Short mmCIF file of C-alpha atoms in Angstrom, two decimals:
data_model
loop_
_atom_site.label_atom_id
_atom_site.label_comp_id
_atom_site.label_asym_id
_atom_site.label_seq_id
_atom_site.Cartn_x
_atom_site.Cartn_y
_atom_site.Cartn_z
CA UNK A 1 121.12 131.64 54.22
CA UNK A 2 122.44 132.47 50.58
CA UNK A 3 125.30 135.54 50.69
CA UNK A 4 122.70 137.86 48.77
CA UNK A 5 120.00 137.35 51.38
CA UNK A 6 122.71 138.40 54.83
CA UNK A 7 123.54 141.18 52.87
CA UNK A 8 120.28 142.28 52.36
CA UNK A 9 119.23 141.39 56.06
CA UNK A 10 122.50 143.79 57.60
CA UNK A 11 121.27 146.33 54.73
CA UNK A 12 118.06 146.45 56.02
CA UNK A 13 118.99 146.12 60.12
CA UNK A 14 121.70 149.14 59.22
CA UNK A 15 118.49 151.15 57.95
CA UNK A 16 116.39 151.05 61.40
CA UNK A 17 116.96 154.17 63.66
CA UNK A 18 118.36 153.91 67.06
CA UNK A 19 116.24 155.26 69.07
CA UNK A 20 117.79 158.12 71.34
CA UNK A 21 119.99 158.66 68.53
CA UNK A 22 121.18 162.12 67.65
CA UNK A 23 123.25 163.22 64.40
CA UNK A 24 126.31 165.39 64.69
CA UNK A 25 127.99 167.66 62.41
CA UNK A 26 131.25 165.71 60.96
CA UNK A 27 134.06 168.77 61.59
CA UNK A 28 137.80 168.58 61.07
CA UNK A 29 137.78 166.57 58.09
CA UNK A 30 139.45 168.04 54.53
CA UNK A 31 137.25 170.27 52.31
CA UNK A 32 139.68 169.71 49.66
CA UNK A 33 139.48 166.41 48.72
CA UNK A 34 141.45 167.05 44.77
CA UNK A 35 144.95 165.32 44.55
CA UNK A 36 148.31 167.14 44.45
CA UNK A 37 149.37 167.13 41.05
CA UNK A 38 152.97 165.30 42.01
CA UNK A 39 150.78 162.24 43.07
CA UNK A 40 148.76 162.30 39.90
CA UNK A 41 149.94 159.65 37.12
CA UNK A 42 151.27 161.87 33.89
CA UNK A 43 150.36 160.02 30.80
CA UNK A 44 152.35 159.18 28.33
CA UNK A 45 151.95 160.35 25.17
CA UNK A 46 152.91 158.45 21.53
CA UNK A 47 155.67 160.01 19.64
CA UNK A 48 157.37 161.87 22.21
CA UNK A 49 160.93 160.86 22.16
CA UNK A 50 162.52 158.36 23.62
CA UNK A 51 164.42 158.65 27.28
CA UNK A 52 166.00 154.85 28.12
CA UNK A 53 165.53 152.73 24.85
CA UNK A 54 167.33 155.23 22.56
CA UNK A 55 168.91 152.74 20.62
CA UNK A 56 167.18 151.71 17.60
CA UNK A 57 168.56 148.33 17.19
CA UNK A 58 167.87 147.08 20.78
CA UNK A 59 164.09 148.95 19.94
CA UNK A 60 163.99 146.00 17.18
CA UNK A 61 165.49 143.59 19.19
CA UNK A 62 163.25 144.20 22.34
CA UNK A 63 160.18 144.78 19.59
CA UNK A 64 160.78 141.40 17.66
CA UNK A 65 160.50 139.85 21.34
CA UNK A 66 157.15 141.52 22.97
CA UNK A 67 156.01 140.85 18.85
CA UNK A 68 156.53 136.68 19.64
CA UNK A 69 155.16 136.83 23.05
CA UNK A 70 152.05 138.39 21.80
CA UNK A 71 151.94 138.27 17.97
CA UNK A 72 148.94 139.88 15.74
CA UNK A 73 146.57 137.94 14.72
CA UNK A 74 142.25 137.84 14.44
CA UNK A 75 141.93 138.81 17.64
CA UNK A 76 143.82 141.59 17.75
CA UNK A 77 147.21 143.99 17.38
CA UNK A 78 150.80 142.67 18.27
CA UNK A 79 152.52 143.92 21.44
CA UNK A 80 154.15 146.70 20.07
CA UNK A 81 151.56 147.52 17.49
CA UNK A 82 149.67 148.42 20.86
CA UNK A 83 152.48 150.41 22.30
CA UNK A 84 154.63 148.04 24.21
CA UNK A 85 157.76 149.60 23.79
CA UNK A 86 156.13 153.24 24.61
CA UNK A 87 154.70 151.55 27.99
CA UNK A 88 158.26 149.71 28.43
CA UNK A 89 160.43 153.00 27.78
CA UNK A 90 157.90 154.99 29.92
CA UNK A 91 158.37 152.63 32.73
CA UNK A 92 162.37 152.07 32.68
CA UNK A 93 162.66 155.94 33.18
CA UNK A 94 160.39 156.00 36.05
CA UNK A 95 160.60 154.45 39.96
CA UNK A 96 159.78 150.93 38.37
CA UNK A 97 162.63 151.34 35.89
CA UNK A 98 164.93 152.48 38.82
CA UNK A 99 164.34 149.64 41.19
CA UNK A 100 162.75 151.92 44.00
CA UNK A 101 160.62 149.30 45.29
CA UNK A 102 163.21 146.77 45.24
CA UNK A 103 165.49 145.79 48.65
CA UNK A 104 169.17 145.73 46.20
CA UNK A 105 171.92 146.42 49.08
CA UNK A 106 174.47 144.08 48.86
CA UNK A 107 176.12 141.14 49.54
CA UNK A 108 173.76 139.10 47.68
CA UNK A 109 173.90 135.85 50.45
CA UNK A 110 174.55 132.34 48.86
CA UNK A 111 171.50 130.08 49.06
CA UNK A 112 169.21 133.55 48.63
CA UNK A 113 167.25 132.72 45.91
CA UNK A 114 166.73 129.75 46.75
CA UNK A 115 165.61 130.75 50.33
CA UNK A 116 163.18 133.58 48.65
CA UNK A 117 162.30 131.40 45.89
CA UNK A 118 162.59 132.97 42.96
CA UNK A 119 165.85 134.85 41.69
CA UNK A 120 166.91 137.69 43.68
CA UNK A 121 168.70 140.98 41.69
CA UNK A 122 170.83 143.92 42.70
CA UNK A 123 170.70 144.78 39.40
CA UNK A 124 167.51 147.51 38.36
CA UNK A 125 164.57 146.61 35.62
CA UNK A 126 166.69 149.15 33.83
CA UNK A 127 169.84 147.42 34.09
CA UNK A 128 168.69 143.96 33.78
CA UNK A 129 167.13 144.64 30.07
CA UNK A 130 170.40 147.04 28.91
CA UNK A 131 172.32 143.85 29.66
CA UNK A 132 169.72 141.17 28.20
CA UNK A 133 169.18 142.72 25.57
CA UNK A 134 172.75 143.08 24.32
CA UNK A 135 173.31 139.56 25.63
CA UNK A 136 170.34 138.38 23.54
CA UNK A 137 171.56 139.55 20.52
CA UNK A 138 175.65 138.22 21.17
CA UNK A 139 173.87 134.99 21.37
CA UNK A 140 171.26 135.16 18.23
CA UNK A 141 174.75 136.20 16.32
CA UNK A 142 176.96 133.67 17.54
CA UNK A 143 174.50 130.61 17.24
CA UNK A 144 172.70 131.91 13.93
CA UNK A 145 174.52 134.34 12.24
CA UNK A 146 172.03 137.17 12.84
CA UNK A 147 170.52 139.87 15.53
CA UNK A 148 167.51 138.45 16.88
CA UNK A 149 165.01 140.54 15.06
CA UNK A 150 166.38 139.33 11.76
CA UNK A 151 165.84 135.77 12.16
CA UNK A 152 162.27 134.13 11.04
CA UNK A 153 160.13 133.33 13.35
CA UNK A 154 160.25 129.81 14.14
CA UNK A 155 164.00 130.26 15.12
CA UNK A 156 162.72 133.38 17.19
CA UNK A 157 160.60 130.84 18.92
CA UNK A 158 162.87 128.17 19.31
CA UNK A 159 165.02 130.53 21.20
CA UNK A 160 162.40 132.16 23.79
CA UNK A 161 161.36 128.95 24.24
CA UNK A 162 164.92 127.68 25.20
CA UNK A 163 164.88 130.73 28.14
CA UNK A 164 162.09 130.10 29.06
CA UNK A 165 162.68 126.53 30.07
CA UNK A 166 166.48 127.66 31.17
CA UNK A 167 168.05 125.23 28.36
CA UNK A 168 169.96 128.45 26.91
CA UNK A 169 171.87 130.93 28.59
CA UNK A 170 172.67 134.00 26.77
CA UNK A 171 175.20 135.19 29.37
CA UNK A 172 177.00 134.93 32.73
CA UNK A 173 176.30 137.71 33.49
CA UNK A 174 172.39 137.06 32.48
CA UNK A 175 169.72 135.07 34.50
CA UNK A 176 168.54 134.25 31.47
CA UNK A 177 165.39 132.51 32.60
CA UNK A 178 164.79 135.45 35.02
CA UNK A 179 164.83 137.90 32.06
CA UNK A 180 162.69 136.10 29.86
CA UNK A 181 160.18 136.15 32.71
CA UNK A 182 160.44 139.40 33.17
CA UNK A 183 160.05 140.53 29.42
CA UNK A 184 156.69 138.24 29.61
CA UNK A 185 155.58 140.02 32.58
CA UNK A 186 156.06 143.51 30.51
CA UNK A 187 154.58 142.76 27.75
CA UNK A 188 151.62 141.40 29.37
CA UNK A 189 151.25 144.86 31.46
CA UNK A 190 151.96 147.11 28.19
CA UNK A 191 148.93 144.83 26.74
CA UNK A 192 146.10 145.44 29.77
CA UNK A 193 147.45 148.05 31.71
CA UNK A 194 145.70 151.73 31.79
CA UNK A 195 146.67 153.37 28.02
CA UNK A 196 147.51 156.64 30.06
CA UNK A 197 150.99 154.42 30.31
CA UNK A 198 151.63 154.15 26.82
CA UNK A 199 150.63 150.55 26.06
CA UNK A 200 146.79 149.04 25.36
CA UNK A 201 146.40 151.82 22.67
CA UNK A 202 142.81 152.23 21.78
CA UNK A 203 141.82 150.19 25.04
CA UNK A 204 142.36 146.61 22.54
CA UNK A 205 143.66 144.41 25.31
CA UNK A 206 140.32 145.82 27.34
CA UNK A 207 138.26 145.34 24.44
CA UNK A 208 139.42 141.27 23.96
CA UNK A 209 138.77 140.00 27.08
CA UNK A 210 135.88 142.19 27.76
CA UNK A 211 137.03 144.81 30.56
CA UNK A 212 134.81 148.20 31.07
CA UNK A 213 137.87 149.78 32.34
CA UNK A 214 138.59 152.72 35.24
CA UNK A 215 134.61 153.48 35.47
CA UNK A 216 133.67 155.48 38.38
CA UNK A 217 130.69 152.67 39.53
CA UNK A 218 130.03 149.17 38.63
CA UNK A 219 127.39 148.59 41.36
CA UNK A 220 124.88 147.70 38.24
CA UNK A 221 126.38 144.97 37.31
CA UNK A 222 127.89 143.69 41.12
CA UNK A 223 126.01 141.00 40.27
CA UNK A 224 126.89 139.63 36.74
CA UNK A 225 130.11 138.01 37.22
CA UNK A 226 131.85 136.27 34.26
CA UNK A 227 128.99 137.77 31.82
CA UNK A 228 129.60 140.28 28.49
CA UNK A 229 128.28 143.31 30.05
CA UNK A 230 128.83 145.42 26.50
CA UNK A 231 130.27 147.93 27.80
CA UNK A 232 132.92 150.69 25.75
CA UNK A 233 136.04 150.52 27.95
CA UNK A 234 136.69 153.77 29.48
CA UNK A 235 140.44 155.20 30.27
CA UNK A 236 141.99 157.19 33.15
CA UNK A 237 143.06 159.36 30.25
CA UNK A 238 141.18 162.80 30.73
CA UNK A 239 138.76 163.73 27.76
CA UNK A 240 138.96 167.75 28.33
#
């Protein structure tokens, strides 16, 4: 029997009436179902000012990096042109950007990240990118004469490249290949995430790979998986 067909069998069994059966009023449950404000996502807005990455040059730095990982081109806007650094900044002064998920206590064990398998960090998001960054650009200087943001973008490359395979290391201090993964990740979620967040302005990471978005029902189209259902994305950002 094809999926479809048991679900529409158990539909149709969960339709006949017991017989005997009598319905009871549902008491004690909540009449107020709305959600307390503190639990309610704030969005962040474009322009307002800036609360971790105030400094300009590390903006450019951090920019000319989310700008290589996801350039502009035909398809659509560049990382930052669709607010990555908004959604970054947004996040580094929040829980995420404070490590509140995170287990950090100390003494990191020898052997740990190997046992967990993948690099394990004390250090918060927020940390880990004031240090990259400036480690970034120490290295851009010292092996090319320039910050990272003013060299062309083949040597740009050429160096995110080189962390990402672990044949540079900007720092001691700096997983290197840890932090390149984790400025991918970021970028990536500034591109498709929710643009109540800051990033995905005007819904354009939604609108290239063809996602409705936060739409109350998609019951209509349960059964159209991996087709173009033409749909305008729709945001968690309220409209009144």
């Amino acid at each position: 029997m094809k999926r479809r067909q048991a679900l529409l069998t158990l539909g149709a069994a969960a339709a006949v009436p017991v017989a005997g059966a009598i319905a009871k009023e549902m008491r004690g449950y909540p009449h107020d179902m709305s959600l307390e404000k503190a639990f309610m996502p704030s969005p962040v807005h474009q322009g307002t000012s800036w609360k971790v990455l105030t400094d300009a040059e590390e903006r450019r730095t951090l920019g000319a990096v989310f700008d290589r990982l996801i350039p502009a081109d035909e398809h659509g806007p560049s990382a930052t042109q669709a607010g990555a650094l908004v959604f970054l900044d947004g996040q580094l002064a929040g829980p995420y950007g404070e490590g509140a998920m995170l287990y950090r206590k100390g003494p990191k064990s020898p052997g740990e990240d190997q046992l967990m398998q993948k690099p394990q960090f004390i250090a918060t998001p927020r940390e880990r990118y004031a240090t990259g960054i400036k480690a970034l650009d120490t290295y851009a200087s010292r092996a090319h004469g320039k910050r990272f943001a003013d060299l062309p973008a083949e040597l740009q490359d050429q160096i995110l490249a080189g962390m990402e395979e672990g044949s540079i290391q900007l720092s001691r201090d700096v997983n290197t290949k840890a932090f390149f993964e984790l400025m991918l990740m970021n970028a990536r979620e500034s591109y498709f995430a929710d643009p109540m967040y800051g990033g995905n302005q005007d819904m354009v990471g939604w609108k290239l790979i063809g996602f409705p978005g936060a739409r109350y029902d998609y019951r209509l189209y349960a059964d159209r998986t991996g087709q173009a259902l033409g749909l305008q994305p729709v945001s968690l950002i309220p409209k009144d």
